[in-house]
Every structure is written in C-alpha cells, then in structure tokens.
Amino acid sequence: MTSDQELRARLQGIDPMRADAGVDSLRSSSTDEIKERIMQTINQLEAPRSRTRAHWHRWQVLSAAAAAALLLVVSVAVAGSLTGGDTGGGKGAADPTTLALKVPSSSVMASCVGFQVEYLRDMPVAFAGTATSVDSDAVTLKVDRWYKGGTADQATVSRPDPQSSIALDGVEFVEGKRYLVTATDGTVNGCGFSGEATPELEKAFAEAFPS
Amino acid sequence: MTDVSAADRQQRFEALVLSVYAPLQRYLRRRTDPASADDVLGDVLLVMWRRVDEIPAEAMAPWCYGVARGCLANSARGAQRRQQLLHRLKEEAATPSADAPFSGDRVLQAALAALPEQDQELLRLWAWEQLAPREIAVALGITPNAASIRLHRTLRRLRKMLGGGKNVRLDGHLVQHQDTEAPQ
C-alpha cells in the first residue's frame, strides 16, 4: 500500500508543468504588457486607477462610484503668481509665471463628499488650463482662465515621490486636453472637483465662480 | 463600499499579482492550452482586481485558484473554445504519450481521468499546486473538514484503482506498474 506522500509524488510525476516548464517571469516585458493591459481594461470598467509607462496621468477620481477618495495634496509653491512680471529670463516676452502643485504621498486620503456647486464655490483656487506637456513626473498646464485665487500663466503638478503615483488616480492627463482644477490650502481637490473640462464641469465652475 | 483607498487597493493588487502570477500561470497551463491560459489569466486578474478586498491573506494563491477555476469553466463554455478543445483532445488521444518515461504514468493518468472531475481537481490541487486540505477548501469553496474527508476518500479510491502495484490492463495493453516501493 502506497502512502499518501508516495501517491502525491507519483501524481507530481504526471504534472504537465513540472519539468521546469517556463512561465513568464513578472520581470519580462511581456508580462509588463499584460499587467498594463489589465490595468487599462480596469480603467475602462471603473474609475481609472493606473498609469501607463510613459505618462503618469491619473489624477483624481471623478467617478461617483469611487467612494475611495483621493485628495491630492498640493504643496503650492506659488511662483510669481501675483506679479506676472519679467523675471529676467529674456525670451523676448516675460517668462511665464508658474503655479507649482504637487501630488501628495498616497497616504493622504479622505472620503469624498458628493459633488456640489456649494463646495466648489468655497475653493480658494480654481483655474482652467490645457496640458502642454505630460511626462513621467510632471504635468504642465497652460492656464487660460483663472476663476479664482491666482494669476499664474501656467501650473505644474508633480509627484512628490515615486510612491505617490496612485494618488494621481482618476484623471488621465493627455497633452492638448483641457482641465478644470481647484485647490485648497495646497491641496488639489479631487472627488470630481478637478478634472477634464467637460461641459458639465465647466457649467459647474461657471456657476460657482461667476465672473 | 469600504473606505479602502484606491492607492491601497492598487498596492495590494500589485503585491498580489507579484506573488501569484507565476503559480496562476502554472495552474492554468496545467489545465488548458497556452493560448487559452493567457486569455483566462486576464479574466482572473480582473476578478482579483475587483475583489482585492475580499482575498484572504492567509490563502491568497488558493483563493486565486478558485477564481481561475471559475474563469476556466466560463471560458470552456464558449462554443468555439469547446470545439478547439475537443479537436485538441482528439489529437492527443490519437497520439498516446509514448514518450512518457514510465508506464506507471499512463496508469496513473488513466486512473485520474476515470475519477469524477471534482475529485480530479482536488487531487491536482493537492499534488500539483501542493495545497494543504484547508487551502484546497478555499479553492473549491468547501469547508476544510469536507476537503480533508474528500481528499482521504479520493486517495483511497485512487489507490484501489492503481491496484497497489499489480498489473493493470490499460488500453488493451498489459502494463507493469513500476511501484516506487521496494518489492516485498
């Protein structure tokens, strides 16, 4: 009578994957692709949650379904947001003034409140801008309209550290697209309070910040 | 819906993928052709992502095998796939595993194939995925107790079918089972 262990060993003898049968290692580029494909599929199914290799472009959860909230803390380094003057760069015209925003470490989370124009109205910084460059670490937005709280010509949003990519969740930055952004106390507001300039969001901004 | 943050979810998902990716691939390739395995793997990962909050930390791989099993069954339900599989199985049947190193392998394969599908899966999970009964329970969605009992019974049955090392008639051939035990 064979023991359980012997039977097990014998069964392992007919395991089709036993003989060092190769499986893709997770390091290989093909599995990177698979993973990426999955994350992209996921993005199409629910609130976007990932970034591609070339761009980080997740920013904020827009989906009402996403109860998980990401507050993008922005450490605001307001560079010349008031002057708009010549800073001596000498490109003929004045160098553009820049509002530098940062994305927080991913530990900074909060629950989303439902989107309401009332809340939007209270946000001290609000602008509209078009993404002029998107790379792995930062996005530059050319501001075309200040609703409130600033005058800078452009804004950058960057990651404070490599771990924080997740916090960019939800909004895909694409060069040439236009976004509406709010920030409070150095925090970019997510939860639908920032995002691609859809007619709905634009309408809400116009309502909250009447000129 | 919980307050689990998206970042946390993704972090957990990535850790999970890292730890179960290779075992999952093996699981699938043991049970289907490579192309289908890749297809189904995508489905499994998607389910893992959606349900990442439910995955028991102490039995991540078995839990994923359970999902894979369901996805595999779903995929097998596709008419076209079934056709391909049948075709493939026919081809395999036409070319018996003559290159199998031991005749005992064929005996065991035949015995395994003669068991109910559920019991086959139980044995595969036990021997190939090397799961303990309590892990098998997670993969099959049964209680640990039931898994233990079923494993015990199935092994007993398999042993009986193997005839304890006696000659076994298989496919019209008399095959000597090369037992690993020293002859008494």
XYZ file of C-alpha atoms in Angstrom:
395
model
C 0.000 0.000 0.000
C 1.441 3.311 -1.029
C 1.470 6.165 1.384
C -0.184 9.491 0.706
C 3.185 11.076 0.167
C 4.190 8.470 -2.366
C 0.949 8.920 -4.205
C 1.485 12.637 -4.170
C 4.956 12.234 -5.607
C 3.601 9.955 -8.267
C 0.902 12.413 -9.173
C 3.551 15.087 -9.398
C 5.215 12.854 -11.924
C 2.372 13.484 -14.342
C 2.229 17.200 -13.690
C 2.491 18.738 -17.171
C 4.176 21.804 -15.709
C 6.683 20.016 -13.568
C 9.757 19.860 -15.750
C 10.970 23.383 -15.208
C 8.199 24.345 -17.531
C 8.726 28.011 -18.010
C 6.219 30.566 -17.061
C 6.722 34.181 -17.847
C 8.513 35.909 -15.121
C 6.938 39.073 -13.893
C 10.005 40.973 -14.877
C 9.681 40.229 -18.525
C 8.330 42.868 -20.813
C 5.540 40.627 -21.970
C 4.123 40.401 -18.502
C 4.519 44.115 -18.081
C 2.359 44.413 -21.117
C -0.172 42.020 -19.721
C -0.298 43.915 -16.486
C -0.656 47.138 -18.305
C -3.408 45.735 -20.437
C -5.218 44.643 -17.335
C -4.907 47.999 -15.752
C -6.163 49.594 -18.914
C -9.099 47.263 -19.041
C -9.812 48.140 -15.473
C -9.698 51.785 -16.363
C -12.379 51.285 -18.903
C -14.551 49.440 -16.449
C -14.418 51.724 -13.489
C -12.697 54.752 -12.221
C -9.291 54.798 -13.773
C -6.652 53.567 -11.420
C -3.385 53.264 -13.136
C -0.819 54.935 -15.211
C 0.925 53.958 -18.334
C 4.612 53.514 -18.546
C 5.215 56.660 -20.469
C 2.915 59.003 -18.711
C 1.574 59.300 -15.346
C -1.776 60.698 -15.940
C -4.039 59.537 -13.199
C -5.061 62.346 -11.168
C -8.288 62.191 -9.420
C -11.272 60.074 -9.053
C -14.139 61.500 -10.931
C -16.421 58.581 -10.784
C -19.178 58.879 -8.299
C -18.741 55.190 -7.814
C -15.356 55.711 -6.349
C -16.084 56.196 -2.721
C -12.455 55.828 -2.106
C -11.238 59.289 -2.290
C -8.010 60.772 -3.197
C -7.228 64.163 -2.084
C -4.367 65.463 -3.963
C -2.393 67.466 -1.595
C -0.623 70.063 -3.429
C 2.246 71.786 -1.908
C 1.872 75.002 -3.568
C 4.879 76.868 -4.465
C 3.412 79.860 -5.967
C 5.986 81.375 -8.152
C 5.187 84.854 -9.122
C 1.518 84.269 -9.100
C 0.932 87.865 -8.385
C 3.469 89.683 -10.425
C 3.366 88.154 -13.812
C 6.299 90.381 -14.414
C 9.508 89.930 -16.243
C 11.772 87.668 -14.278
C 14.722 88.280 -16.445
C 14.611 85.145 -18.484
C 14.996 87.147 -21.602
C 12.961 85.189 -24.098
C 11.725 88.360 -25.579
C 8.497 88.237 -23.669
C 8.200 87.742 -19.939
C 8.779 84.247 -18.690
C 5.524 82.626 -17.805
C 4.663 82.601 -14.164
C 4.120 79.194 -12.733
C 1.973 77.754 -10.036
C 3.758 74.624 -8.901
C 1.496 71.977 -7.481
C 2.378 68.654 -6.078
C 0.600 65.422 -5.678
C 0.677 64.126 -2.162
C 2.039 60.921 -0.849
C -0.576 58.267 -1.257
C -1.267 58.106 2.456
C -3.179 61.315 2.239
C -6.686 60.149 1.652
C -10.105 61.279 2.528
C -13.616 60.330 1.777
C -15.315 62.169 -0.984
C -18.250 64.359 -0.370
C -20.805 64.331 -3.093
C -20.161 66.880 -5.749
C -21.977 70.119 -5.100
C -21.522 73.547 -6.550
C -21.709 74.875 -2.988
C -18.489 73.126 -2.111
C -16.889 74.146 -5.344
C -17.659 77.764 -4.559
C -15.623 77.627 -1.355
C -12.451 76.535 -3.018
C -9.871 79.289 -2.997
C -8.011 78.328 -6.144
C -9.710 77.498 -9.399
C -8.471 77.645 -12.931
C -8.756 76.128 -16.351
C -5.788 75.041 -18.366
C -4.562 72.877 -21.174
C -1.940 70.219 -20.654
C 1.067 71.297 -22.658
C 3.430 68.609 -21.515
C 2.963 65.292 -19.820
C 5.904 63.265 -18.717
C 6.577 60.655 -16.119
C 6.972 63.076 -13.283
C 5.021 66.166 -14.025
C 2.268 67.728 -15.992
C 2.316 71.296 -17.140
C -0.936 73.096 -17.667
C -1.149 76.339 -19.559
C -3.737 78.357 -17.713
C -6.258 80.048 -19.944
C -8.641 81.158 -17.309
C -8.428 81.971 -13.652
C -11.722 81.608 -11.904
C -10.309 82.410 -8.509
C -7.209 82.763 -6.423
C -4.353 83.333 -8.819
C -2.896 84.845 -11.943
C -0.104 82.486 -12.950
C 0.307 81.680 -16.608
C 0.835 78.019 -16.044
C 0.657 75.363 -13.388
C 2.632 72.241 -12.875
C 1.551 69.202 -10.963
C 4.275 66.835 -9.934
C 4.714 63.787 -7.837
C 6.498 64.344 -4.551
C 7.907 60.831 -4.535
C 7.759 57.670 -6.623
C 5.301 56.030 -4.273
C 2.635 58.555 -4.870
C 1.674 57.630 -8.381
C -1.564 56.161 -7.182
C -2.762 59.405 -5.863
C -2.975 60.608 -9.414
C -5.700 58.152 -9.891
C -8.710 59.019 -11.864
C -7.834 61.701 -14.319
C -5.813 60.994 -17.331
C -3.611 63.798 -18.439
C -3.313 63.962 -22.137
C -1.384 66.600 -23.938
C -3.657 69.088 -25.568
C -6.648 68.376 -23.387
C -8.140 70.989 -21.170
C -8.718 70.588 -17.465
C -10.517 72.385 -14.703
C -8.634 72.393 -11.447
C -9.355 73.502 -7.915
C -7.020 73.539 -4.950
C -7.353 74.316 -1.281
C -4.519 75.058 1.104
C -2.028 73.408 -1.127
C -4.340 70.567 -1.938
C -5.692 69.839 -5.343
C -9.240 68.810 -4.794
C -10.283 65.586 -6.299
C -13.600 63.883 -5.911
C -14.852 65.434 -9.078
C -13.774 68.934 -8.115
C -10.969 68.791 -10.624
C -10.929 67.030 -13.905
C -11.130 67.179 -17.629
C -13.075 70.166 -18.850
C -16.328 68.520 -19.685
C -19.346 70.712 -20.405
C -20.845 69.635 -17.075
C -17.805 70.555 -15.052
C -17.415 73.798 -16.942
C -21.003 74.666 -16.213
C -20.457 73.950 -12.538
C -17.353 76.121 -12.496
C -19.174 78.944 -14.222
C -21.958 78.695 -11.703
C -19.646 78.540 -8.700
C -17.354 81.316 -9.858
C -19.434 83.870 -11.716
C -17.236 86.426 -13.323
C -18.310 50.070 -0.284
C -15.449 50.431 2.095
C -13.190 53.345 2.691
C -10.242 51.458 1.382
C -8.356 53.879 -0.717
C -7.647 53.331 -4.349
C -3.960 53.627 -3.673
C -4.122 50.958 -1.059
C -6.078 48.752 -3.403
C -3.603 49.126 -6.152
C -0.703 48.481 -3.861
C -2.321 45.326 -2.618
C -3.199 44.269 -6.115
C 0.342 44.709 -7.310
C 1.705 42.736 -4.384
C -0.850 40.062 -5.069
C -0.011 39.848 -8.744
C 3.639 39.620 -7.866
C 3.098 36.659 -5.593
C 0.520 34.661 -7.523
C 1.308 35.425 -11.139
C 3.627 32.502 -11.796
C 1.620 29.956 -9.765
C -1.526 31.062 -11.560
C 0.103 30.643 -14.914
C 1.147 27.174 -13.960
C -2.306 26.391 -12.692
C -3.877 27.402 -15.983
C -1.346 25.749 -18.240
C -1.834 22.521 -16.402
C -5.459 22.628 -17.351
C -5.686 24.214 -20.753
C -3.669 25.133 -23.803
C -1.262 28.086 -23.563
C -3.392 30.470 -25.620
C -6.487 29.837 -23.549
C -4.379 30.028 -20.405
C -3.289 33.529 -21.306
C -6.839 34.579 -22.088
C -8.170 33.217 -18.872
C -5.317 34.706 -16.894
C -6.538 38.129 -17.937
C -10.009 37.308 -16.679
C -8.644 36.042 -13.403
C -6.561 39.139 -12.812
C -9.572 41.278 -13.494
C -11.603 39.439 -10.890
C -8.693 39.702 -8.482
C -8.653 43.422 -9.011
C -12.353 43.825 -8.438
C -12.355 41.687 -5.353
C -8.953 42.504 -3.952
C -10.574 43.471 -0.663
C -12.013 40.013 -0.171
C -8.887 37.975 -0.697
C -7.853 36.133 2.448
C -4.268 36.994 3.297
C -3.527 33.510 4.571
C -4.727 31.799 1.404
C -4.130 34.160 -1.478
C -2.993 31.617 -4.026
C -5.745 29.086 -3.242
C -8.315 31.833 -3.437
C -6.981 32.810 -6.835
C -7.055 29.196 -7.972
C -10.710 29.144 -7.064
C -11.298 32.175 -9.251
C -9.196 30.669 -12.021
C -11.252 27.531 -11.875
C -14.437 29.500 -12.401
C -12.928 31.565 -15.208
C -11.637 28.442 -16.842
C -15.090 26.900 -16.713
C -16.581 30.061 -18.189
C -14.086 30.099 -20.973
C -14.642 26.436 -21.677
C -18.324 27.139 -22.094
C -17.648 29.148 -25.194
C -18.762 27.016 -28.086
C -15.784 27.799 -30.199
C -13.359 27.061 -27.468
C -15.058 23.795 -26.772
C -14.596 22.917 -30.387
C -10.923 23.709 -30.253
C -10.513 21.747 -27.099
C -12.268 18.737 -28.496
C -10.078 18.893 -31.521
C -7.008 19.130 -29.390
C -8.093 16.299 -27.132
C -8.764 14.102 -30.119
C -5.305 14.752 -31.414
C -3.843 13.959 -28.064
C -5.832 10.793 -27.837
C -4.590 9.777 -31.264
C -1.016 10.111 -30.140
C -0.734 8.383 -26.811
C 2.005 9.574 -24.554
C 4.510 7.119 -25.895
C 7.279 9.339 -24.677
C 6.157 9.074 -21.092
C 9.160 7.819 -19.215
C 7.297 5.336 -17.064
C 4.428 3.132 -17.938
C 3.181 3.873 -14.459
C 2.470 7.383 -15.601
C -0.088 6.174 -18.093
C -1.698 4.022 -15.491
C -1.973 6.925 -13.153
C -3.224 9.220 -15.884
C -5.912 6.762 -16.799
C -6.900 6.315 -13.178
C -7.032 10.051 -12.631
C -9.118 10.547 -15.748
C -11.571 7.945 -14.527
C -12.341 9.933 -11.398
C -15.143 12.482 -11.253
C -13.914 15.883 -12.397
C -14.263 17.366 -8.920
C -12.064 14.694 -7.428
C -9.530 15.098 -10.184
C -9.309 18.777 -9.403
C -8.961 18.008 -5.727
C -6.015 15.723 -6.429
C -4.400 18.181 -8.805
C -4.657 20.969 -6.276
C -3.153 18.689 -3.698
C -0.317 17.238 -5.775
C 0.431 19.843 -8.404
C -0.400 23.076 -6.642
C 0.704 21.412 -3.416
C -2.121 22.771 -1.354
C -2.991 21.580 2.113
C -6.584 20.437 2.672
C -7.509 23.736 4.294
C -6.206 25.555 1.202
C -7.986 23.181 -1.102
C -11.102 24.128 0.815
C -10.595 27.785 -0.122
C -10.014 26.957 -3.772
C -13.041 24.698 -4.042
C -15.302 26.718 -1.809
C -15.935 23.910 0.637
C -15.204 23.557 4.336
C -11.753 22.406 5.437
C -13.351 19.392 7.006
C -15.051 18.409 3.792
C -11.799 18.908 1.899
C -9.948 16.574 4.259
C -12.579 13.889 4.028
C -12.845 14.115 0.280
C -9.108 14.004 -0.152
C -8.886 10.953 2.045
C -11.641 9.158 0.165
C -10.319 10.089 -3.231
C -6.847 8.892 -2.377
C -8.257 5.633 -1.155
C -10.171 5.254 -4.362
C -7.192 6.109 -6.498
C -5.074 3.638 -4.623
C -7.648 0.968 -5.263
C -7.733 1.786 -8.962
C -3.985 1.605 -9.158
C -4.234 -1.858 -7.764
C -1.469 -1.432 -5.278
C 1.274 -2.105 -7.795
C -0.280 -5.072 -9.552
C -0.513 -5.361 -13.291
C -3.135 -3.112 -14.740
C -4.887 -3.553 -18.005
C -4.941 -0.330 -19.891
C -5.878 0.405 -23.461
C -5.645 -3.254 -24.295
C -2.098 -3.466 -23.063
C -0.808 -5.142 -20.027
C 1.314 -2.638 -18.223
C 3.649 -3.288 -15.405
C 3.196 -0.712 -12.753
C 6.601 0.262 -11.568
C 6.000 0.864 -7.953
C 8.399 3.047 -6.125
C 8.241 0.726 -3.177
C 10.834 -1.979 -2.847
C 9.329 -5.352 -3.748
C 8.215 -7.323 -0.750
